[in-house]
XYZ file of C-alpha atoms in Angstrom:
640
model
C 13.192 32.804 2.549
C 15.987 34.866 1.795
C 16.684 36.789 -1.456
C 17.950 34.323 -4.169
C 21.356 34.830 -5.886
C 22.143 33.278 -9.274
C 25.199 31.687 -9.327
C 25.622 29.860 -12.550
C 23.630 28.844 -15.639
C 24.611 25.750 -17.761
C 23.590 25.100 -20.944
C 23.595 21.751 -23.184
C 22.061 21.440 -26.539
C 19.507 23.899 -25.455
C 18.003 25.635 -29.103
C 21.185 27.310 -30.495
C 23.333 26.433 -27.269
C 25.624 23.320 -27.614
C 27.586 23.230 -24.414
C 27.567 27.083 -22.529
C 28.303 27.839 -18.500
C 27.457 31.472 -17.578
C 29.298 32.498 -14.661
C 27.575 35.288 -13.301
C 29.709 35.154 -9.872
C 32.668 36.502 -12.764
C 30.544 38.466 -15.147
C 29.287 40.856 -12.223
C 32.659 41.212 -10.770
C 33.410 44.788 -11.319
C 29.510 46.374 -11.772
C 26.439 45.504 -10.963
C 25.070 46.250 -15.052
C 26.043 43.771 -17.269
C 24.447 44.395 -20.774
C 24.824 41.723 -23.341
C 24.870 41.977 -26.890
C 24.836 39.891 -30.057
C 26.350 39.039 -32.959
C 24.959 37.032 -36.068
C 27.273 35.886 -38.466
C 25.011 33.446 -39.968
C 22.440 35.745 -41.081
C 23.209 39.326 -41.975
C 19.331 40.074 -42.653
C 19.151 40.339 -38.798
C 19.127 44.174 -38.167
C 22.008 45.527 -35.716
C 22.502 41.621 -34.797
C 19.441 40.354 -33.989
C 18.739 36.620 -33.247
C 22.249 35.445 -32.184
C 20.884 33.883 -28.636
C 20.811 36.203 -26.113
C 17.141 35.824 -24.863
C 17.665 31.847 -24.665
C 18.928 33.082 -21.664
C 16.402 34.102 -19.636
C 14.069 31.669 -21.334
C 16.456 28.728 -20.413
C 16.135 30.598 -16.452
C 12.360 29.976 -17.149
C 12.100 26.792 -18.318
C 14.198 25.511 -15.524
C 12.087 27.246 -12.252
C 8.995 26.813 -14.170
C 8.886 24.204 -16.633
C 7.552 26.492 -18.692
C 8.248 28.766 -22.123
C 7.260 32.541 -22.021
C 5.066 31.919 -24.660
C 3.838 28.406 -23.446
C 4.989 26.984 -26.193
C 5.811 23.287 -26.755
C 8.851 22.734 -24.447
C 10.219 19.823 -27.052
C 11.298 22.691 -29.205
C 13.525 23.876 -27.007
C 16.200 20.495 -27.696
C 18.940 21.631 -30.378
C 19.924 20.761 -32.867
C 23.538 18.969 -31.326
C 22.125 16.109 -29.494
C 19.492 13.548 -28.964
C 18.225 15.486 -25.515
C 18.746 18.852 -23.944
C 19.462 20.052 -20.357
C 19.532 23.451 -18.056
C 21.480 23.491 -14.874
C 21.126 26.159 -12.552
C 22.936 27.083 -9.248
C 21.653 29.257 -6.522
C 22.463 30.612 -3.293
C 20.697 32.272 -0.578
C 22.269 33.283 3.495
C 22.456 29.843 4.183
C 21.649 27.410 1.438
C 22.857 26.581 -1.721
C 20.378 24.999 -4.145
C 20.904 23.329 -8.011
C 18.632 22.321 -9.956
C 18.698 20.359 -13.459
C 16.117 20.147 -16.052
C 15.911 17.591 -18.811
C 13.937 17.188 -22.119
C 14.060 13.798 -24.281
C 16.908 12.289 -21.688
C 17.237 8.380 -22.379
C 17.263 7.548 -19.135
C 15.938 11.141 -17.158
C 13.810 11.700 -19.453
C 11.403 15.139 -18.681
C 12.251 14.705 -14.870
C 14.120 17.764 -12.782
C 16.728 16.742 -9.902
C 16.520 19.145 -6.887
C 19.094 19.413 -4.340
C 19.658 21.302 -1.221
C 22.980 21.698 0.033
C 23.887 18.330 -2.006
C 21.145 16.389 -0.758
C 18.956 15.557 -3.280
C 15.197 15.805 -2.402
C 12.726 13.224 -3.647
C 8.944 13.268 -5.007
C 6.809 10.699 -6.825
C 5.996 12.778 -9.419
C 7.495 15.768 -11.761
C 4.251 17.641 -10.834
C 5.435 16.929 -7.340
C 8.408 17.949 -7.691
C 7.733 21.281 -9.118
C 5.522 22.559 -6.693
C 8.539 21.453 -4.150
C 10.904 24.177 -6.080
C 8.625 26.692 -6.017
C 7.448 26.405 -2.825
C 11.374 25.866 -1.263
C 12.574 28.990 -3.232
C 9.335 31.274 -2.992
C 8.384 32.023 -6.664
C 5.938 32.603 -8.998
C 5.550 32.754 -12.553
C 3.906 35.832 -12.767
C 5.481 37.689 -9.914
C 8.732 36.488 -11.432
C 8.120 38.189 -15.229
C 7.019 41.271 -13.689
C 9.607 41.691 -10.934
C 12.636 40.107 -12.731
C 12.482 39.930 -16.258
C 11.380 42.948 -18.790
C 10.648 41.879 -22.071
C 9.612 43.752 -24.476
C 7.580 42.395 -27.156
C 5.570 39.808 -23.966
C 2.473 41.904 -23.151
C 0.442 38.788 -21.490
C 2.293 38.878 -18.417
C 2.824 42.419 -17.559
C 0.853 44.128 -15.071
C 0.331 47.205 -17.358
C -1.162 44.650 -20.202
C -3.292 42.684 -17.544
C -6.465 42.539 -16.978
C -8.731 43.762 -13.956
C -8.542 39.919 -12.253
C -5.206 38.966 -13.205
C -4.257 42.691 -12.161
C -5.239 42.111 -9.234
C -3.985 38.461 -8.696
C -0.139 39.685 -9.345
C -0.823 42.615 -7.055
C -2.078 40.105 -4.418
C 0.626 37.720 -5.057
C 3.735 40.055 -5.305
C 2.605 41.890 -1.774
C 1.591 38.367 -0.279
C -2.349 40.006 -0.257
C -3.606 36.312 -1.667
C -2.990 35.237 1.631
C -6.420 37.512 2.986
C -7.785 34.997 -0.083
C -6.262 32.057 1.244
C -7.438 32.921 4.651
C -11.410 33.883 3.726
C -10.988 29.930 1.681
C -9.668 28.375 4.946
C -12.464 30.111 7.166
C -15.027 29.158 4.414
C -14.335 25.731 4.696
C -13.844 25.876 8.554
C -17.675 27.675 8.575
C -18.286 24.856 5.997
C -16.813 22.196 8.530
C -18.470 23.633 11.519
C -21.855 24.167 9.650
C -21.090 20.396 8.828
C -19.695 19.419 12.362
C -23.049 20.864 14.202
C -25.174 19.324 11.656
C -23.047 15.882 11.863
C -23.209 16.022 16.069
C -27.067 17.007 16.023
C -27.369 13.743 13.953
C -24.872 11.684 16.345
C -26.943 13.019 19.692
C -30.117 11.941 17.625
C -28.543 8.425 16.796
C -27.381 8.227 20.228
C -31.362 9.496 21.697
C -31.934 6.220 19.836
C -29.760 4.391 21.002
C -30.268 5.011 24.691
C -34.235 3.918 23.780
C -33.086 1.038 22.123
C -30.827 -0.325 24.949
C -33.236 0.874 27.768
C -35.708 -1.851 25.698
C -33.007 -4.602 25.419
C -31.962 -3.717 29.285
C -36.410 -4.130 29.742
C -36.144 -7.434 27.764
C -33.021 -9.001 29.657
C -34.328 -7.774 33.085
C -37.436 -10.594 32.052
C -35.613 -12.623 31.186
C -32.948 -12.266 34.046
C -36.019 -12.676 36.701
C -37.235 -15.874 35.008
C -33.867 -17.206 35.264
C -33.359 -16.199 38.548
C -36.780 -17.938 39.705
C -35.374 -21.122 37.472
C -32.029 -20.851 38.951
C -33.012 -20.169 42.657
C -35.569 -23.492 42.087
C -32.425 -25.407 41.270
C -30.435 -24.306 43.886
C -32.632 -24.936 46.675
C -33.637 -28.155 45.321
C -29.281 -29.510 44.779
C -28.983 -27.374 48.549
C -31.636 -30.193 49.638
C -30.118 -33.254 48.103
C -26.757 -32.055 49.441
C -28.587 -32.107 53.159
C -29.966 -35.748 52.617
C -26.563 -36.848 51.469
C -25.139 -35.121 54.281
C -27.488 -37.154 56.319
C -26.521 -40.441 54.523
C -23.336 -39.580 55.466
C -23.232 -39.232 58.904
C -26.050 -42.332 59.508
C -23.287 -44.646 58.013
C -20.656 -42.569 59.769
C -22.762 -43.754 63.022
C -23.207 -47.339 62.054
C -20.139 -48.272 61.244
C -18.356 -46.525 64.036
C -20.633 -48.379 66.683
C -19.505 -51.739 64.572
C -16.181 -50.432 65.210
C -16.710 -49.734 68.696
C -17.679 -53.329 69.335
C -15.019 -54.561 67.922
C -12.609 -52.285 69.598
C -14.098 -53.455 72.644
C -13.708 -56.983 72.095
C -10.085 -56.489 71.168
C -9.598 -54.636 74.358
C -11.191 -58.312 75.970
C -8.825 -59.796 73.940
C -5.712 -57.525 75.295
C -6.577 -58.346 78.155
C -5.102 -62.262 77.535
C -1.712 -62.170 79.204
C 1.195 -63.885 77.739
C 1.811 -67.044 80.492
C 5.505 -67.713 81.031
C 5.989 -71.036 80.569
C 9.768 -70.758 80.140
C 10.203 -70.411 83.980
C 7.702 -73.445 84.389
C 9.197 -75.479 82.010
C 12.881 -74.524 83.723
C 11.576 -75.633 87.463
C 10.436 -78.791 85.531
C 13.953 -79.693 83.893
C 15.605 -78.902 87.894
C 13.236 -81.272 88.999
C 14.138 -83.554 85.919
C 17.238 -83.226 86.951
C 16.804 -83.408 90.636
C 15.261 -86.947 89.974
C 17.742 -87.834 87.608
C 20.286 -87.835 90.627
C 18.111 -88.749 92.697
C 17.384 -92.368 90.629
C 21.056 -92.620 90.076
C 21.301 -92.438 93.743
C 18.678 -94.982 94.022
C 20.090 -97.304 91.354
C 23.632 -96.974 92.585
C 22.152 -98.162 96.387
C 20.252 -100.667 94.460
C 22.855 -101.983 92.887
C 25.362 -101.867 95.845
C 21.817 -103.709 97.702
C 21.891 -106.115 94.683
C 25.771 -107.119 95.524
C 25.793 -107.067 99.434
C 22.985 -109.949 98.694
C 25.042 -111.733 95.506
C 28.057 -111.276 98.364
C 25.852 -113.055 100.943
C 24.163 -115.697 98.855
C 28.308 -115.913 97.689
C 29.279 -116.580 101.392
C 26.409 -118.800 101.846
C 26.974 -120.744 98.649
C 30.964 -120.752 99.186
C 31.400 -122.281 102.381
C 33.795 -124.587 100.926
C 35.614 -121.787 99.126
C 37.067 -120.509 102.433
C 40.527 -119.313 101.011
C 39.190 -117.312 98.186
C 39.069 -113.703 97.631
C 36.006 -112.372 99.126
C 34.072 -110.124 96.409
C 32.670 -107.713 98.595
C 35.867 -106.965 100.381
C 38.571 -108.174 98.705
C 40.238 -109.741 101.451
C 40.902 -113.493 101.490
C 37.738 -115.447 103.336
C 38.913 -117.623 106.142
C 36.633 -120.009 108.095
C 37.446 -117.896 111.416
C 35.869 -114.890 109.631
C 32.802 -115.944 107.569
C 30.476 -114.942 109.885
C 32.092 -111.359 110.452
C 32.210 -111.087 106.807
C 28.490 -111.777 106.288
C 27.784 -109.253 109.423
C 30.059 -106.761 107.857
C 27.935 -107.281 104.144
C 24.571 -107.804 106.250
C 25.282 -104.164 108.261
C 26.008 -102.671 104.835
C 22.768 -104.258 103.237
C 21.006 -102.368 106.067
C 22.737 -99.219 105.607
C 22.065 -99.502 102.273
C 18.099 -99.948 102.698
C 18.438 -97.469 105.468
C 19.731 -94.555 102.848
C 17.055 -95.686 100.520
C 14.321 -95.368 102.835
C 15.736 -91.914 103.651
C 16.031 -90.727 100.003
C 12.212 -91.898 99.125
C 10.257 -89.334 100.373
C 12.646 -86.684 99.084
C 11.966 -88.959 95.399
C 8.249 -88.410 96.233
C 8.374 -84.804 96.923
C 9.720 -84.788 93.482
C 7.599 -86.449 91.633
C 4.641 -84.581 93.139
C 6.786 -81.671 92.063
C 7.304 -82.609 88.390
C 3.686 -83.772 88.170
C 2.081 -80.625 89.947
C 4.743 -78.487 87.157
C 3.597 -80.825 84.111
C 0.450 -79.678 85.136
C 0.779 -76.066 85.345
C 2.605 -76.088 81.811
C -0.065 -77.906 80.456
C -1.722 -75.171 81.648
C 0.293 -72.505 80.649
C 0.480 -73.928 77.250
C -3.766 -73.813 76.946
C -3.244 -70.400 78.373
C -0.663 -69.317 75.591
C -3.278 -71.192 73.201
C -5.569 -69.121 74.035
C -3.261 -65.907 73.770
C -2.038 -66.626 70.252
C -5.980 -67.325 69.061
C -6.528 -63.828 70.810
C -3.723 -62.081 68.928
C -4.524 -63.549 65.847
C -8.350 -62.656 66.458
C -7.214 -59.238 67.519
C -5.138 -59.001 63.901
C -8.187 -60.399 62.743
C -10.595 -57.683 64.018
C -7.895 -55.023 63.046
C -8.545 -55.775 59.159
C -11.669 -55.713 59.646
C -11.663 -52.531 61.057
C -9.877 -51.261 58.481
C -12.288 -52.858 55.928
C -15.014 -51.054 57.424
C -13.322 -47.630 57.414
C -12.188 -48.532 53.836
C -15.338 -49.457 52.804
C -17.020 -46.212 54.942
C -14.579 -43.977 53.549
C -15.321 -45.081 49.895
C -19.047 -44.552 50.701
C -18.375 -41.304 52.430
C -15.894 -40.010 49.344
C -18.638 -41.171 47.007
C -21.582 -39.033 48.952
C -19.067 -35.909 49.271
C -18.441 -36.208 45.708
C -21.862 -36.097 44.895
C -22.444 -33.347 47.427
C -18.914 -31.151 45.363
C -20.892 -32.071 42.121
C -24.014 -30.710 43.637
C -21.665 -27.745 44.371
C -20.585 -27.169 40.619
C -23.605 -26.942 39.353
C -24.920 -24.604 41.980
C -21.444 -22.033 41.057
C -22.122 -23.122 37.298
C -25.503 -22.144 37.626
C -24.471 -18.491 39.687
C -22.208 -18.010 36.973
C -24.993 -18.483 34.330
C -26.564 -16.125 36.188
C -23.861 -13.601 36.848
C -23.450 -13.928 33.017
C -27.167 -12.442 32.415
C -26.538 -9.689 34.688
C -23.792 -8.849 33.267
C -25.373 -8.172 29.813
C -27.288 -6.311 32.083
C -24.267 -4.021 33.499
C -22.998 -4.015 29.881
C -25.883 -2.696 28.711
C -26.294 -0.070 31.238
C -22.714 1.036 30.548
C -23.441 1.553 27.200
C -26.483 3.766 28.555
C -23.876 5.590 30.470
C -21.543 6.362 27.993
C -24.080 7.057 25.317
C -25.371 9.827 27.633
C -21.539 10.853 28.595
C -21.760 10.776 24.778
C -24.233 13.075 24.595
C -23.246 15.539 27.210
C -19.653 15.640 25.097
C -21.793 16.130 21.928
C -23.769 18.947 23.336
C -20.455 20.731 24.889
C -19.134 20.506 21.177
C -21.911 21.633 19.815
C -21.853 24.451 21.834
C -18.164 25.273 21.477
C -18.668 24.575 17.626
C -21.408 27.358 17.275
C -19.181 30.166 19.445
C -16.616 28.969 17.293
C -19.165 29.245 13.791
C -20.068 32.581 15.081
C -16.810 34.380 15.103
C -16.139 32.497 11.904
C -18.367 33.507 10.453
C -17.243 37.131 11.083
C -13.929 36.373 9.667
C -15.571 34.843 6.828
C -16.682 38.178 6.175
C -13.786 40.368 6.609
C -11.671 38.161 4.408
C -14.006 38.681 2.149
C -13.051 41.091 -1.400
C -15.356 43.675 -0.232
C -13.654 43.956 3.114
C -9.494 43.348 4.266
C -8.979 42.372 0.529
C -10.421 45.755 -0.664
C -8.541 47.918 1.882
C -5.358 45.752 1.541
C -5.507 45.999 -2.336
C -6.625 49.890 -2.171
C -2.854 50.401 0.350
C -1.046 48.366 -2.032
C -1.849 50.434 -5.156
C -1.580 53.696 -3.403
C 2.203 52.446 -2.304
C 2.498 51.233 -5.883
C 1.837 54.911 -7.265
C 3.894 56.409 -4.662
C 6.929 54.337 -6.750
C 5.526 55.258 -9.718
C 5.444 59.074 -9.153
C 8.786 58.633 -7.840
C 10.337 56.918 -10.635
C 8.456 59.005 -13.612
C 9.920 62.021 -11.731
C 13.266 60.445 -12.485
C 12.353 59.760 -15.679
C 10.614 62.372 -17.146
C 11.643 64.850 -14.843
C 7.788 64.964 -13.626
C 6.890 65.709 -17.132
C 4.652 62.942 -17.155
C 2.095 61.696 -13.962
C 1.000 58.284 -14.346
C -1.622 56.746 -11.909
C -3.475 53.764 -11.426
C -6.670 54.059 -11.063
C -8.972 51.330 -9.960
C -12.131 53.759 -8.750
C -13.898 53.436 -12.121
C -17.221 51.352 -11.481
C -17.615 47.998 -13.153
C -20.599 48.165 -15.963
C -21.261 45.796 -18.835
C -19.129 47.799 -21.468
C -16.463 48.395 -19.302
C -14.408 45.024 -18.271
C -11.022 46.611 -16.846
C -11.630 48.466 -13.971
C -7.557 48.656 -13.901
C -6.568 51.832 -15.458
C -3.203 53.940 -16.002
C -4.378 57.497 -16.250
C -1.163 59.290 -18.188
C -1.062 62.952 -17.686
C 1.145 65.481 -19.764
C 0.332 69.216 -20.697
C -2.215 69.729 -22.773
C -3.278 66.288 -22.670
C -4.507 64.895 -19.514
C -6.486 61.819 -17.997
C -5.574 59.829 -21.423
C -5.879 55.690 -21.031
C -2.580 54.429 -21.282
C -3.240 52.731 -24.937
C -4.384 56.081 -26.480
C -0.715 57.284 -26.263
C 2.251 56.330 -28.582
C 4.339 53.615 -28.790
C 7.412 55.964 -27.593
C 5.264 57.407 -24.774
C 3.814 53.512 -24.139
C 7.285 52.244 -24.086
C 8.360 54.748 -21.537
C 5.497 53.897 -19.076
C 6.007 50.337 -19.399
C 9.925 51.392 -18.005
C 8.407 53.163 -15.388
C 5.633 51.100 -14.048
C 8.036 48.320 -14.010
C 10.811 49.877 -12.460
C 8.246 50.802 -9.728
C 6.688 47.294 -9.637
C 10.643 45.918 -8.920
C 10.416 48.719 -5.712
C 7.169 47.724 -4.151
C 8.325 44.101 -3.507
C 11.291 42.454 -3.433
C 12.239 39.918 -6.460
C 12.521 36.991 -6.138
C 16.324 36.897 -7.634
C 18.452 39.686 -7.422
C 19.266 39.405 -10.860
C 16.944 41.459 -13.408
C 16.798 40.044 -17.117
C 15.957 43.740 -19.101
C 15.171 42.428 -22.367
C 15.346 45.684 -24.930
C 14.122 47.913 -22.405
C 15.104 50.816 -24.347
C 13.427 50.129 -27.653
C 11.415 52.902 -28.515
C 12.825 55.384 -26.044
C 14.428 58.256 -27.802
C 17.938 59.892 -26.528
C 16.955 61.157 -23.375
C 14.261 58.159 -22.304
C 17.706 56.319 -23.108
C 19.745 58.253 -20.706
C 17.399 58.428 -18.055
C 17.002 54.862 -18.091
C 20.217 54.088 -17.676
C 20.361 56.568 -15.112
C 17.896 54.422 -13.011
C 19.475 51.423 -13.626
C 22.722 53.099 -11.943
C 20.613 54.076 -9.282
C 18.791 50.986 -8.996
C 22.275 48.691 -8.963
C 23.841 51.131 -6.154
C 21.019 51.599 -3.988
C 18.852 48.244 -3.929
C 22.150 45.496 -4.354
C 19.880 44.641 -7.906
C 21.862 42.923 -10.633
C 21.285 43.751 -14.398
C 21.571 41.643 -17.098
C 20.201 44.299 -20.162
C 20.047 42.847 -23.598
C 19.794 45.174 -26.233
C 21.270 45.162 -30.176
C 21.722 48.758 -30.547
C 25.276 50.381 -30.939
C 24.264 53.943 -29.157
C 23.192 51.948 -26.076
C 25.732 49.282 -26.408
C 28.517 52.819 -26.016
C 26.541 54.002 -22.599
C 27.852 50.747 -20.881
C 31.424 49.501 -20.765
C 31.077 46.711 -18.914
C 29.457 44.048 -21.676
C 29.806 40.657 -23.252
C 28.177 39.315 -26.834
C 26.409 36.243 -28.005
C 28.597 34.841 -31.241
C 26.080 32.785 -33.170
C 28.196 31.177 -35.977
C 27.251 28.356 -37.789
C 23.973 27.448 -36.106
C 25.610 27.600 -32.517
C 25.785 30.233 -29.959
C 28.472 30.896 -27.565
C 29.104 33.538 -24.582
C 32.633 36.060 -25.738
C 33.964 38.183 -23.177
């Protein structure tokens, strides 16, 4: 954290403020020494112009880094007389930030809350506790470290190292050199001994627990291992005994398997009997039989034309015989008119037809015969084709027949079979619902054994920490003791006050041009009637090794300069604005001069920035760059 630079300071209704902005960015233009005095023209009791405001400064600085009065006194008194609520705004700027803060007291709506921003960004806490510890921490400070380093007043004596006590002597010293970190460091090693001390004695109790444990699961593993082997027995019983129906079923199925393919058999050989049927061909047969129909149909209308050409050569005879007086006449047969000359060669003529006639059907007879044997020998053979087709349509039907019932069987033998091999899967569930039961006991079993495992991993890890944790205790420990007061604390402390007299010889040489040697001393030995072990040893001639309250207030005054002039040199403040609140009260002429000699030292050398305050006219001469405080009519106000 770099230096802080105070930029501005803004005042509302803050005790005799009504509405001020201090500019320091203008007041420190043209020198690094600003002194301010005041003016009263409210009260002219006020010696040389006392009480006109000019401290509210620096206490308004205060109360708005630390929430705080110099005097710790109650903050509501610090809200004017102007308004309802008061408020102190302060800018500040280090190498690469720029940080404002605003404090509030009786604010309707703010209330006693502070808003913090960094580079514009406003930062955020739950609490105004939270929040204030946030500002300190961001910009570095402390309370104490702060009045010692960048504000002198005069009339506080709780706060200043030369007032303090041997503990709080030694806390600012600490603090203002960064030595309460060798404090900080001996509490964190304390509590990591303390944590370690605790860790060993919290892992010596885990591997105990965990000794337990492994005895406790290697008597539930003992337990379940029983029981596992009676369920095994059980199980195995179970098995064997499904295993053996599945075998009898097995044999079920493959007796009915036999049976009803040696029904089927038999009936596959009869249908092969029955294939064996041909189909007769009785079209053909029944063909030959209509040609022979046929053939006898001409034949008989052969026969009955001859018959009937028989039948009229004999009516054409029996004419001629019965018409022997009908000579003249047309003949019948012929045609031709009969003539008694040629009766008889007309009934020759008919006769010699007649026998032609009876010739041709004598002739044609045998071939008639043949015929009928023919159609009777082919009636026959489709009578017997037709019992032969009979027999093949009752053979195909018996064969369709035989073919359902075929399939009935193998329906029926396929139902029985499915049935059995159903049984025999269900048989098979149980026996993988019953390896699964068992699978499930072992596997407690494997569970439990993990759980050994890693409970001894556990164990092995514990002892590994345990070990590293007791190297680590060890060296702690060590560290516990050089941290400690007696130790890196003491020698720290002892180089810190040395440098710190270094700064003080140098700056009482500048002061009292080595008239006076001041030295802290903190060798004297702790007893019951002596509480400070802190001492300023003031030597002058003729009076030497006198504590610093034996001398006078002049002489008092003037070490107080010096030891906080050298205070400001052994660390760096905070701000690099100093708030020198009547430094020079008590100092005679030359204490005067030599102070401000310092100060002009100081402000060219170190980059400091003084605000001095004081109400007296010789000082207020020695410094021509100044403003005053006008307090008229209850309010106070900045004139250039």
């Amino acid at each position: 954290m770099k230096q802080l630079q105070l930029q501005s300071l803004e005042l509302f209704n803050f005790i005799t403020y009504k509405e001020q902005i201090f500019d320091f960015r203008e007041l420190f233009v043209d020198s690094n020494i600003l002194l301010i005095y005041g003016k009263n023209f409210d009260d002219s009791n006020f010696a040389n112009d006392n009480g006109s405001g000019k401290s509210i400064i620096y206490i308004a600085l205060i109360f708005l880094l630390f929430n705080r009065t110099t005097i710790n006194s109650d903050k509501n008194l610090l809200v004017g007389q102007f308004s309802n609520f008061m408020s102190v705004k302060g800018v500040f700027k280090d190498d690469n930030n720029l940080f404002e803060i605003k404090r509030f007291r009786k604010h309707k709506v703010h209330k006693n809350n502070v808003i913090f921003k960094i580079n514009n960004k406003i930062k955020k806490k739950s609490t105004p506790t939270e929040m204030d510890f946030l500002i300190r921490q961001t910009l570095n400070i402390d309370y104490k470290r702060f009045v010692n380093t960048s504000v002198f007043e005069s009339s506080d004596e709780r706060t200043r190292l030369i007032h303090l006590g041997d503990k709080e002597a030694k806390d600012l010293l600490s603090k203002m050199k960064g030595l309460d970190i060798f404090s900080k460091c001996q509490d964190i090693v304390k509590k990591d001994v303390n944590n370690l001390d605790k860790k060993i004695f919290e892992t010596n109790s885990k591997i105990d627990a965990t000794i337990d444990k492994i005895e406790n699961l290697k008597s539930i593993i003992k337990h379940h291992t029983k029981l596992s082997d009676v369920f095994d027995q059980e199980k195995t019983k179970k098995i064997k005994q499904i295993t053996l129906d599945n075998t009898t079923i097995e044999k079920e199925i493959r007796k009915a398997k036999a049976i009803n393919e040696t029904e089927i058999e038999k009936l596959e050989e009869e249908i092969n009997e029955l294939k064996s049927v041909k189909k007769p061909n009785l079209k053909k047969t029944q063909d030959k039989l209509l040609i022979i129909n046929n053939s006898l149909q001409v034949i008989n209308d052969r026969v009955s034309i001859i018959q009937s050409n028989i039948q009229n050569l004999k009516d054409s005879l029996r004419f001629i015989d019965d018409s022997r007086d009908k000579i003249g006449r047309t003949c019948k047969h012929c045609g031709s008119i009969i003539k008694g000359k040629n009766i008889k060669r007309h009934k020759k003529s008919i006769t010699n037809e007649l026998d032609l006639k009876k010739k041709n059907i004598f002739i044609i007879m045998p071939e008639l015969e043949r015929l009928l044997q023919d159609k009777n020998k082919t009636e026959l053979e489709i009578r017997e084709r037709q019992k032969l087709q009979e027999q093949y349509i009752r053979s195909r039907v018996r064969i369709k027949s035989i073919g359902n019932e075929i399939n009935q069987i193998k329906t029926s033998m396929k139902k029985e079979v499915d049935l059995l091999k159903n049984k025999i899967n269900e048989n098979q569930n149980r026996i993988i619902k019953i390896k699964l039961e068992q699978d499930t006991s072992k596997k407690v079993i494997r569970n439990l054994k993990e759980k050994k495992k890693d409970n001894k991993n556990k164990i092995s890890n514990l002892k590994v920490n345990n070990r590293i944790s007791k190297y680590k205790l060890k060296y702690k420990s060590a560290w516990k003791i050089g941290f400690g007061k007696e130790e890196i604390q003491s020698f720290a402390l002892q180089s810190t006050i040395k440098k710190l007299n270094q700064e003080i010889v140098k700056i009482s040489e500048q002061m009292t041009d080595g008239f006076m040697e001041i030295e802290l001393s903190p060798e004297k030995k702790r007893t019951k009637s002596t509480k400070n072990i802190f001492e300023f040893k003031i030597n002058i001639p003729g009076k030497k090794n006198l504590p610093f309250k034996a001398w006078s207030t002049g002489q008092r005054r003037r070490v107080e300069v010096i030891v906080s002039f050298a205070l400001m040199n052994l660390e760096e403040a905070p701000m690099r604005e100093i708030f020198l609140d009547e430094i020079f009260d008590g100092l005679d002429e030359t204490g005067i001069l030599k102070s401000k000699e310092l100060l002009e030292i100081e402000a060219k050398e170190s980059n400091k920035r003084f605000i001095v305050f004081s109400h007296s006219k010789d000082v207020r001469r020695l410094f021509p760059h100044r403003v005053y405080i006008r307090l008229k009519n209850g309010k106070s106000k900045l004139m250039k």
